[in-house]
Coordinates of C-alpha atoms in Angstrom, one line a residue:
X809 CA -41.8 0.6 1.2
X810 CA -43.4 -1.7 4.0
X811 CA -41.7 -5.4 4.0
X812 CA -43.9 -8.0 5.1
X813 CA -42.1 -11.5 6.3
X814 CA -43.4 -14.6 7.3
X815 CA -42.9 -17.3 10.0
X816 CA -40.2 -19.7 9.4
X817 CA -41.8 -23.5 10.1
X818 CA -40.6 -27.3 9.1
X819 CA -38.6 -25.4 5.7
X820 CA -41.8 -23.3 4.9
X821 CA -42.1 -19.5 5.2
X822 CA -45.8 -19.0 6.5
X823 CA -48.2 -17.0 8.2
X824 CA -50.0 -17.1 12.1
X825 CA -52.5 -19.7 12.9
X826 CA -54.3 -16.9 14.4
X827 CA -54.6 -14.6 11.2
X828 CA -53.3 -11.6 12.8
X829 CA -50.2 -9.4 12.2
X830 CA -48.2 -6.7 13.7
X831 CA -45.9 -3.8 12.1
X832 CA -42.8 -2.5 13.5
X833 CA -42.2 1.4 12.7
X834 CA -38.8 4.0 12.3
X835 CA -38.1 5.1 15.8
X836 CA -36.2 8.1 14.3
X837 CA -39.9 8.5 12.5
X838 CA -42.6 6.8 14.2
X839 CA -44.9 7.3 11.6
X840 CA -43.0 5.6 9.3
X841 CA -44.1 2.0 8.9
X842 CA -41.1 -0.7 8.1
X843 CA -42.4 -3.6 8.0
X844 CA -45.3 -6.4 8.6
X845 CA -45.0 -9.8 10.8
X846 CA -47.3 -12.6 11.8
X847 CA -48.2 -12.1 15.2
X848 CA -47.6 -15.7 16.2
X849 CA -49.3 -17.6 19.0
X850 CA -48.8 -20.6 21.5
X851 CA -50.2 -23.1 18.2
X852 CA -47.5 -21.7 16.2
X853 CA -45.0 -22.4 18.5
X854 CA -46.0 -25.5 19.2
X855 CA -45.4 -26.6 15.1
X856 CA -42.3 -25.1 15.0
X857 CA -40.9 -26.8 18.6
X858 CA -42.6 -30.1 16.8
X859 CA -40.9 -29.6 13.3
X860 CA -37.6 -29.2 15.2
X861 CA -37.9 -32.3 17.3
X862 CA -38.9 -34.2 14.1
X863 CA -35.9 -32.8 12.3
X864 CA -33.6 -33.5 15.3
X865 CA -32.2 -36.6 14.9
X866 CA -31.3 -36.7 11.1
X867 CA -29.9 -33.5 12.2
X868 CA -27.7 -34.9 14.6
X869 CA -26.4 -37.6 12.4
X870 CA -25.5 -34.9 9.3
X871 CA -21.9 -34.8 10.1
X872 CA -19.9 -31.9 11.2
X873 CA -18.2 -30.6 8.3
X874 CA -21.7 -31.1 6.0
X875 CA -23.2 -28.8 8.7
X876 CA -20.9 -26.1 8.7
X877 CA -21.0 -25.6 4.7
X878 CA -24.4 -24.9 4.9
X879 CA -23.4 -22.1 7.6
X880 CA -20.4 -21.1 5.7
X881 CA -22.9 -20.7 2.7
X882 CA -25.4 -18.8 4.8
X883 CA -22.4 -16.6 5.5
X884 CA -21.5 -15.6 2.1
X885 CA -25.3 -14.8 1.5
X886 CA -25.5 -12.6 4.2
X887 CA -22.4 -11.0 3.4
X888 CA -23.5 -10.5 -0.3
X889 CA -26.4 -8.5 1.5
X890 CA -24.7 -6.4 3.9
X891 CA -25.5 -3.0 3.0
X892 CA -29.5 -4.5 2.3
X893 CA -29.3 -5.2 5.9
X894 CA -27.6 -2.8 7.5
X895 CA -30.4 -0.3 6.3
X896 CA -32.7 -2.7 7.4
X897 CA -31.4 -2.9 10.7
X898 CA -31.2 0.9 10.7
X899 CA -34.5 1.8 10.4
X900 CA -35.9 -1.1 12.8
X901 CA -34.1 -0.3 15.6
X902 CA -32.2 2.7 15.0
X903 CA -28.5 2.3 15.1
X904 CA -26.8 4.5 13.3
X905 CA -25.1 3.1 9.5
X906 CA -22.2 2.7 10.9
X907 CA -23.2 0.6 13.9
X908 CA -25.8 -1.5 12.0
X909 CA -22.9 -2.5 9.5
X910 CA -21.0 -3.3 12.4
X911 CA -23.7 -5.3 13.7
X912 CA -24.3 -7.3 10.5
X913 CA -20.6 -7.5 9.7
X914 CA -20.3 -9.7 13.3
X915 CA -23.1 -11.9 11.9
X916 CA -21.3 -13.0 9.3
X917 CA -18.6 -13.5 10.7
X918 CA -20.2 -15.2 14.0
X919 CA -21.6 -17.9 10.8
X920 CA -18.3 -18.5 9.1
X921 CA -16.4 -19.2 12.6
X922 CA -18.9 -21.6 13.9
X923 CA -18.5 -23.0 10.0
X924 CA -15.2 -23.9 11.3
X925 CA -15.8 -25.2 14.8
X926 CA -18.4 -27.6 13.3
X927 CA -15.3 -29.8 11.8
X928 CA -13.9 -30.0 15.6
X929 CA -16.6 -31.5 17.3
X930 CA -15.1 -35.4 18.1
X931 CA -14.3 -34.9 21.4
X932 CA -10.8 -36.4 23.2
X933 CA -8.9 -39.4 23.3
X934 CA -7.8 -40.3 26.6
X935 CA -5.3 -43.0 28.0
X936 CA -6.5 -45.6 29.7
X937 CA -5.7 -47.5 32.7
X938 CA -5.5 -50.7 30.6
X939 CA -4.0 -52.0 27.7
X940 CA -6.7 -52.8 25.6
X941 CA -9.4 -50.0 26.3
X942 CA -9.6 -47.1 24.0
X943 CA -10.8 -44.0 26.3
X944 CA -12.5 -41.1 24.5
X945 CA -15.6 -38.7 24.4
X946 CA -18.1 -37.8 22.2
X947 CA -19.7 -34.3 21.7
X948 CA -23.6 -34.9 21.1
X949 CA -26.1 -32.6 20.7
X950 CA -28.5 -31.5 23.2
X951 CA -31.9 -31.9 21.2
X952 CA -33.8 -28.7 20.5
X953 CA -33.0 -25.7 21.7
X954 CA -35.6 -22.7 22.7
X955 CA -33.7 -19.3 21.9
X956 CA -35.4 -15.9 23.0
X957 CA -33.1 -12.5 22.0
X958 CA -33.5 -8.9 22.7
X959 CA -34.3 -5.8 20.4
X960 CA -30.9 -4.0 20.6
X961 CA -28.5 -6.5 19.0
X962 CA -31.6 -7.8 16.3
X963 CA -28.9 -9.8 14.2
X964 CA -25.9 -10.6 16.3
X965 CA -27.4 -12.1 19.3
X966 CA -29.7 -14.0 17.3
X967 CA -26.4 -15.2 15.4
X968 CA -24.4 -16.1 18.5
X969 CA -27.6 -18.4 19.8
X970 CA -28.2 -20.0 16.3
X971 CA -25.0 -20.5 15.1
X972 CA -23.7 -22.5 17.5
X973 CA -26.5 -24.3 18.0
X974 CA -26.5 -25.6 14.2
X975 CA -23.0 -26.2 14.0
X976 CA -23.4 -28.6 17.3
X977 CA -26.4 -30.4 15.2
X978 CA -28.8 -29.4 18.1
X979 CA -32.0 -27.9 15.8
X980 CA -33.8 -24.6 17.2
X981 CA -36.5 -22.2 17.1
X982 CA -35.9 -18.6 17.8
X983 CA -38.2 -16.1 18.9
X984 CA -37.1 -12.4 18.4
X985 CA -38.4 -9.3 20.3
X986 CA -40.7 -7.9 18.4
X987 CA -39.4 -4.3 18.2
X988 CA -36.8 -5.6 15.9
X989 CA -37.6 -8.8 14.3
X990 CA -36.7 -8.8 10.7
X991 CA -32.7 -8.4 10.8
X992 CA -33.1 -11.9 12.8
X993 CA -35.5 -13.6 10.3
X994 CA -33.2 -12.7 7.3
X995 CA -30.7 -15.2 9.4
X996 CA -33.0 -17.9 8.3
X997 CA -33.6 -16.5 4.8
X998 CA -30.0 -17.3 4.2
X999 CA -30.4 -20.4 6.0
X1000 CA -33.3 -21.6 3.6
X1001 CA -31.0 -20.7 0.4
X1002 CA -27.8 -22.4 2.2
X1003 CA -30.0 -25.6 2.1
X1004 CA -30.8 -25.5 5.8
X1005 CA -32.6 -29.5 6.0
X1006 CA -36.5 -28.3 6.9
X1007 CA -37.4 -28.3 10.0
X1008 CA -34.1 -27.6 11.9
X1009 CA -34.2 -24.3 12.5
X1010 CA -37.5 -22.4 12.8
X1011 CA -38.3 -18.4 13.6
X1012 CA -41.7 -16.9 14.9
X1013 CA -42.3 -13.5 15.6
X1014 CA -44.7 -13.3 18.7
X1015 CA -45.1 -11.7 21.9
X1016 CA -43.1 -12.9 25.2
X1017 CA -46.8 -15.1 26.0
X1018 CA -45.5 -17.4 23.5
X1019 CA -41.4 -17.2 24.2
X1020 CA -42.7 -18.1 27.9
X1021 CA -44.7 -21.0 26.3
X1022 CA -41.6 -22.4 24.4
X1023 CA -39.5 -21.8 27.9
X1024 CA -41.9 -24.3 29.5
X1025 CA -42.6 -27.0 26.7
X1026 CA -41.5 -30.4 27.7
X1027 CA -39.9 -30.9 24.5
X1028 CA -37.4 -28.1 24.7
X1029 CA -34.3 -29.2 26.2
X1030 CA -32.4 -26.2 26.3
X1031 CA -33.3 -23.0 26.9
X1032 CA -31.1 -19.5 25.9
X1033 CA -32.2 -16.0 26.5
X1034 CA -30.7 -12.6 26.5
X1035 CA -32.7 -9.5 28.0
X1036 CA -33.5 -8.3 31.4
X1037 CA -33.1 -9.8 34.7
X1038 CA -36.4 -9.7 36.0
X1039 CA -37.5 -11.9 32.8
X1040 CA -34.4 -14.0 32.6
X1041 CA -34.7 -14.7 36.3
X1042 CA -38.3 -16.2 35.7
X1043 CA -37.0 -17.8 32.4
X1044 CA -34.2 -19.8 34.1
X1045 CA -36.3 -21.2 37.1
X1046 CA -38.9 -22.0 34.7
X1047 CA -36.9 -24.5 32.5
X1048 CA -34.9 -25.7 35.5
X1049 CA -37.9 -26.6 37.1
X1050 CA -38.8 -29.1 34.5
X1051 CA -35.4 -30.3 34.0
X1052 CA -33.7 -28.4 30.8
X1053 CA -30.5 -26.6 30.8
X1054 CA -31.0 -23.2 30.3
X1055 CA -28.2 -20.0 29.9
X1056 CA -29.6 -16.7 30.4
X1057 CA -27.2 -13.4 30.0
X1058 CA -29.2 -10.0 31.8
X1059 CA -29.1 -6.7 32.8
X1060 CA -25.8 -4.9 33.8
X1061 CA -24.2 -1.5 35.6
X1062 CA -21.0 -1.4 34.0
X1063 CA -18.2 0.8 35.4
X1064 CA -15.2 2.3 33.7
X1065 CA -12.5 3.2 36.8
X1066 CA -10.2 6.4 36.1
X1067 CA -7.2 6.2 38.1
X1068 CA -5.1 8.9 39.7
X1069 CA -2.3 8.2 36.8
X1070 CA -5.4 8.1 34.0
X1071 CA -4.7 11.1 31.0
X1072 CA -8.1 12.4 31.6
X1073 CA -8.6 13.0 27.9
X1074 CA -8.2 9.7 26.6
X1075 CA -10.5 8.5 29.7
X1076 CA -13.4 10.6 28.9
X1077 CA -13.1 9.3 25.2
X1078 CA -13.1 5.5 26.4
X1079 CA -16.1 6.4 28.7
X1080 CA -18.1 8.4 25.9
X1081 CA -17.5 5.8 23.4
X1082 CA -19.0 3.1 26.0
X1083 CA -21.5 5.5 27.4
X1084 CA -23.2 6.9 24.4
X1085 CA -22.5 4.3 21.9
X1086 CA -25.5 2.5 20.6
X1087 CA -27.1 4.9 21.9
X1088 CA -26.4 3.6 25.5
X1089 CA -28.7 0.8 24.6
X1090 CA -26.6 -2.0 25.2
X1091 CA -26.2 -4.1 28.0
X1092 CA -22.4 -3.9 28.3
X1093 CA -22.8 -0.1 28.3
X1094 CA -20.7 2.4 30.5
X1095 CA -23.2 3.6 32.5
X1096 CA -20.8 4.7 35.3
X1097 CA -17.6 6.3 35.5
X1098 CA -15.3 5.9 38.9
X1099 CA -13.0 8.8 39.2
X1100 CA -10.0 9.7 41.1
X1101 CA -10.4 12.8 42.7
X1102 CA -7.1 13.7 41.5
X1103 CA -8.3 14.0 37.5
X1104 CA -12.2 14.3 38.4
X1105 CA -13.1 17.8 37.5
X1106 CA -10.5 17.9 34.5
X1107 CA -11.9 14.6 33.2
X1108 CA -15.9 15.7 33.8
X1109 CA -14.6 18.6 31.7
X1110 CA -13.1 16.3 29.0
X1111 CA -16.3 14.2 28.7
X1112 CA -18.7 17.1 28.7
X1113 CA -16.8 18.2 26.1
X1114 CA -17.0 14.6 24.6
X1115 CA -20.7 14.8 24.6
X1116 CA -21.8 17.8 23.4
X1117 CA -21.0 17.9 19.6
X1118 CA -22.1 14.4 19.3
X1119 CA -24.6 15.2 16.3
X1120 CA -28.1 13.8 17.5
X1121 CA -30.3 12.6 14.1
X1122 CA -31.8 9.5 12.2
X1123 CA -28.9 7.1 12.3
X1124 CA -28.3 6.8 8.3
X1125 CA -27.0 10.3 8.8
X1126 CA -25.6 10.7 12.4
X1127 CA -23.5 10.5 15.0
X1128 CA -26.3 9.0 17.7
X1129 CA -29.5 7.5 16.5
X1130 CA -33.0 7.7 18.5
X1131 CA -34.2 5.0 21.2
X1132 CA -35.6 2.3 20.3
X1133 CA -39.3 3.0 21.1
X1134 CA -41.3 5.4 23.2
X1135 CA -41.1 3.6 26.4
X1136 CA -37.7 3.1 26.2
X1137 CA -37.0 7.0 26.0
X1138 CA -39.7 7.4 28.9
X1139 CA -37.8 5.3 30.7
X1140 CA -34.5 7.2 30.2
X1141 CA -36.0 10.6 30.8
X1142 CA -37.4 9.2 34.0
X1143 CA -34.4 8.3 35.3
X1144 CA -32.7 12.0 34.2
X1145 CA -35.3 12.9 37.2
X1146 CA -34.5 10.8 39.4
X1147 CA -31.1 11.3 39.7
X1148 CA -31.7 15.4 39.6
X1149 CA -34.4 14.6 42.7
X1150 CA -31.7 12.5 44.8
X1151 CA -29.3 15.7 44.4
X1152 CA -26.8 14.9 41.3
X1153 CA -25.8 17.9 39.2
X1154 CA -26.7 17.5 35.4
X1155 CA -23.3 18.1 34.0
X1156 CA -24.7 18.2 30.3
X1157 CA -27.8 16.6 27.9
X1158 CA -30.9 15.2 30.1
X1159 CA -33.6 16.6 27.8
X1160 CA -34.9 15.8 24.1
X1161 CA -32.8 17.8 20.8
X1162 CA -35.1 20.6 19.5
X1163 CA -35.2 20.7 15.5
X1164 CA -36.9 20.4 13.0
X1165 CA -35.0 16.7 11.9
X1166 CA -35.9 15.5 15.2
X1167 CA -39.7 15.7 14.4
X1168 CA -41.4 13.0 16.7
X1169 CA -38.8 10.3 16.9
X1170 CA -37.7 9.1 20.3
X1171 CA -34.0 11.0 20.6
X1172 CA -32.1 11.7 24.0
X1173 CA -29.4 13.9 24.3
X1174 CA -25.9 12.4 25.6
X1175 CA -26.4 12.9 29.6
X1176 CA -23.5 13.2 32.3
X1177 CA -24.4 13.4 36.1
X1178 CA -21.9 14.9 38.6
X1179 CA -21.9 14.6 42.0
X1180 CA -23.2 10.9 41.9
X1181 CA -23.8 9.2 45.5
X1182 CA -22.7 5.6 44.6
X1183 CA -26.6 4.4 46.3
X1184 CA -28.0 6.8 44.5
X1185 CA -30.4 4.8 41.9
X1186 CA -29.0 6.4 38.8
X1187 CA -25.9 4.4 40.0
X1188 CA -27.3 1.3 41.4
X1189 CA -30.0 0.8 38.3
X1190 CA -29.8 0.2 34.7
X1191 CA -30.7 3.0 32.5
X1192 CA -30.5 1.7 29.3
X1193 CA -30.2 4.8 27.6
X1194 CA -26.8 7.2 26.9
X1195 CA -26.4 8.2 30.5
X1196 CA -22.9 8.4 32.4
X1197 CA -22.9 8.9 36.4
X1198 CA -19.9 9.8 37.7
X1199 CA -18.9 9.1 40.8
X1200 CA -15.8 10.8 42.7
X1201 CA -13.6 8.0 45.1
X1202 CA -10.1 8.7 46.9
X1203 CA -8.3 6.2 45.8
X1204 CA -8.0 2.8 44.0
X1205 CA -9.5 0.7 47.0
X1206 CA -12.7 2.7 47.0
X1207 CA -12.4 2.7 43.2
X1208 CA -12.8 -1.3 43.6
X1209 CA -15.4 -1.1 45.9
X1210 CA -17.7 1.3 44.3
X1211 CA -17.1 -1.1 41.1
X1212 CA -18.5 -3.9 42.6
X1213 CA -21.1 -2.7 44.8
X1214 CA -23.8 -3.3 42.2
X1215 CA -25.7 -6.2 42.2
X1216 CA -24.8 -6.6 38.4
X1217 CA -21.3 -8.1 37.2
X1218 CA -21.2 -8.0 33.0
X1219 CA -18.4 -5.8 31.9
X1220 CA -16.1 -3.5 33.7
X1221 CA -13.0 -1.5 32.8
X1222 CA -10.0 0.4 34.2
X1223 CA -7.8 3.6 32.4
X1224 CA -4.7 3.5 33.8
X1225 CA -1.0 4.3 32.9
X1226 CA 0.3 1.4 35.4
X1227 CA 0.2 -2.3 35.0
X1228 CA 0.3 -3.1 38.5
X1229 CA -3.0 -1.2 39.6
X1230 CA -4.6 -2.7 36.0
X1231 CA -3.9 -6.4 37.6
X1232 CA -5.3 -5.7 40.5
X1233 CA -8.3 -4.7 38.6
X1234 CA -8.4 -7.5 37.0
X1235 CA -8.3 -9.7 39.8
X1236 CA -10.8 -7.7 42.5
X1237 CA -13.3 -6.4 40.1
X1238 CA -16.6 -8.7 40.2
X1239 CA -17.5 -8.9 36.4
X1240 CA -17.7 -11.4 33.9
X1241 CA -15.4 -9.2 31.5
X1242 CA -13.1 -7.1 32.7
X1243 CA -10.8 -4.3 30.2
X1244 CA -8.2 -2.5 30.4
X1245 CA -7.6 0.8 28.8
X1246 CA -10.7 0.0 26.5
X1247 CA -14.6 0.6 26.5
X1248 CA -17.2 -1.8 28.4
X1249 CA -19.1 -2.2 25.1
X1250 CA -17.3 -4.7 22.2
X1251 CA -16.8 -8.2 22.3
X1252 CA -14.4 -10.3 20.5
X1253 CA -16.9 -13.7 19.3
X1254 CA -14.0 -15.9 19.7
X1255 CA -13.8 -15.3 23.6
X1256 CA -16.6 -16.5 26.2
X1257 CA -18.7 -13.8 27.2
X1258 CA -21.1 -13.4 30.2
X1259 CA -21.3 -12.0 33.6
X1260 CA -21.7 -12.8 36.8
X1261 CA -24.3 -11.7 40.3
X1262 CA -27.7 -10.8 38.9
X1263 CA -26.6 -10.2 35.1
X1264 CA -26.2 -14.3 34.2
X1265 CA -27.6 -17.0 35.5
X1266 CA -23.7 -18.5 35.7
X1267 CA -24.7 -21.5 34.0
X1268 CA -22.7 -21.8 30.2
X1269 CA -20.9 -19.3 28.6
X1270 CA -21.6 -17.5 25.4
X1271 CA -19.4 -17.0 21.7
X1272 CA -16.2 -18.7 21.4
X1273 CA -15.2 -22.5 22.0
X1274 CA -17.0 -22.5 24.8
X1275 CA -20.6 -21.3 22.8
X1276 CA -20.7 -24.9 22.2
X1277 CA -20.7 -26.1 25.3
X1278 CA -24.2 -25.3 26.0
X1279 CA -25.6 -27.1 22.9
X1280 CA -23.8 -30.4 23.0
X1281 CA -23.7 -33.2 25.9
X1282 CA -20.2 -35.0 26.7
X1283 CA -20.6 -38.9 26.4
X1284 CA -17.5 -41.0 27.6
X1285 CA -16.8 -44.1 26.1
X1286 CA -14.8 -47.2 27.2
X1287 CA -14.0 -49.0 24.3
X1288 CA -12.6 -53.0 25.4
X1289 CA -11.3 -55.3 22.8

């Protein structure tokens, strides 16, 4: 049964000024309608940026604790509706069950840590130079804040952004992608029953016309988006322009480097797990794997074998759900192509699963490339789809060096049996996140995350302490009496 939602506004759950809607459908069955959304425009935008600055200073003043039980609330709503959302999420955007609960799971738990942080926010006491001046700060928050997320995280992202925001007392208005909406706009259905204030935080589903239109309102004094980097590029230089803060997390080439010492086994699970995981659809996916020569063929033989019984299906069933839409699974094919045309050898996958479950939903078989030319493009570019290159080095420097010559820096990761070449990882490899003995993909929410070169714009750091950072403004007070 098709779900139809509305646009959040100023406490109200409403329509589009301009009358019209879109539907999103089941990528694992593209026939399959899931749900209806006003297609919102520039007008709608501009109520929602104005309810938010209306709402922003009573906002502000609501203190810390009093804003984090109505998060802690939304939490245990959105916990009580897990499994409702997981499904949801599901057949949006295609994750398998186990994923999507995953997903959902880090929501709420994303909402009832920044519940928490919302009781810290006082700033520091300092000493003074003088005896009778009391030196301290105050965290403030920033004013409204712009947030634009991306299709393959639907809830989490959208969490991280939000969250954080509220629990600073900066108010919002979100704009999702609009392959995957809804999982984001039941964040604000919880909201509404937490007894959100109206007008704090607002949701419309629209196209990226309209996110651009928020990114360059003069009333929007931060701006935070996650997606790719020619978008977040243009993004960030349009809010500095006029002024605003802005954080925007992009694309990535993550590598995973195998070393000599590496059990080749336990490698090729790491890499699968990071590779094919989501589907590949993730921008801290493995997307290459850096091999010693020593273990490369017995580790290209471990992954193969890796990839070949993952079982292929709608995700409420199987191991690896479908892309997210038809242009995303182009896309993937595409690049299957190119890297057969620049001379890599198709280890396994590259094609579409034949069967009857399959029917016409947008599925990929788990891909590995041999033979991989580190300037070949299916090493240098970002796939966004469940394909590993792997590349054979000689040792650990050209490991290092293979690892970083990408002009991405997001996640990165090392298997190895021996501390002393994992340090050095650590300290050479250019990436915002760096692993050992662990996938590229999973993020712990009480740790910053970004990355660094073209995958962040370097500017504030998401999840964690430091999530907060972005929203709030430090004000330093000398105090004389």
């Amino acid at each position: 049964m098709t779900k139809t939602y509305h646009n959040y506004v100023d406490g109200e759950w409403v329509g589009s000024t301009t009358g019209e809607t879109f539907e999103t459908t089941n990528p694992a069955a593209p026939d399959e309608v899931v749900a209806e959304y006003p297609a919102a425009g520039d007008e709608d935008a501009e109520r929602a940026i104005r309810a938010a600055n209306e709402a922003a200073s009573a906002w502000a003043a609501t203190p810390g604790p009093e804003r984090g039980a109505i998060l802690r609330r939304a939490a245990g709503i959105l916990d009580d509706r897990s499994e409702e959302l997981t499904e949801r999420l599901t057949a949006e955007e295609g994750k398998t069950h186990a994923e999507a609960g995953g997903e959902v799971q880090r929501a709420v738990d994303i909402f009832y840590y920044f519940a928490e942080q919302a009781r810290d926010l006082a700033g520091e006491r300092k000493a003074a130079s003088g005896p009778d001046t009391n030196l301290y700060t105050r965290e403030e928050p920033v004013g409204v804040a712009a947030l634009i997320t991306p299709w393959n995280y639907p809830i989490a992202i959208p969490a991280w952004k939000l969250a954080p925001a509220l629990a600073a007392g900066t108010t919002a208005v979100l704009k999702p992608a609009s392959l995957a909406p809804g999982p984001a706009v039941e964040l604000f259905e919880a909201l509404d029953e937490a007894g959100l204030p109206d007008g704090v935080a607002n949701v419309v589903t629209a196209s990226g016309s309209t996110g651009s239109y928020m990114v360059a309102h003069e009333d929007v004094d931060a701006v935070s988006f996650t997606g790719s980097t020619a978008v977040g590029t243009q993004v960030y230089e349009t809010a500095v322009d006029r002024g605003a803060r802005a954080q925007c997390e992009m694309g990535g080439k993550n590598p995973t480097v195998v070393a000599a010492d590496a059990d080749p086994a336990a490698a090729a699970e790491i890499v699968a797990a990071g590779g094919f995981g989501v589907t590949g659809q993730a921008c801290t996916a493995c997307s290459r794997a850096i091999v010693h020569e020593d273990v490369h063929d017995e580790f290209v033989s471990e992954l193969v074998a890796a990839a070949e019984p993952i079982e292929i299906g709608p995700g409420d069933e199987y191991d690896m759900g479908p892309q997210v839409s038809e242009t995303e699974l182009e896309g993937t094919l595409d690049y299957v192509d190119v890297a057969a045309d620049d001379g890599a050898t198709l280890a396994t996958g590259g094609g579409r699963p034949a069967g009857d479950r399959f029917g016409d939903g947008y599925f990929v078989e788990p891909t590995v490339f041999t033979d991989v030319d580190r300037d070949d493009r299916i090493a240098q570019e970002e796939v966004f789809g469940p394909v590993v290159a792997v590349i054979e080095v000689g040792d650990f420097e050209e490991a290092v060096a293979v690892a970083n010559d990408s002009d991405y820096g997001l996640s990165a990761s090392v298997v190895t049996d021996d501390h002393t070449t994992a340090n050095r990882f650590i300290d050479e490899v250019e990436a915002g996140v760096a692993k050992v003995n662990e996938k590229t993909t999973g993020l712990e929410l009480h740790v910053p995350f970004g990355g660094v070169k073209d995958s962040s714009t370097e500017t504030w750091r998401e999840q964690g302490r430091r999530g907060l950072d972005f929203y709030t403004l430090t004000k330093t007070v000398y105090d004389n009496f």
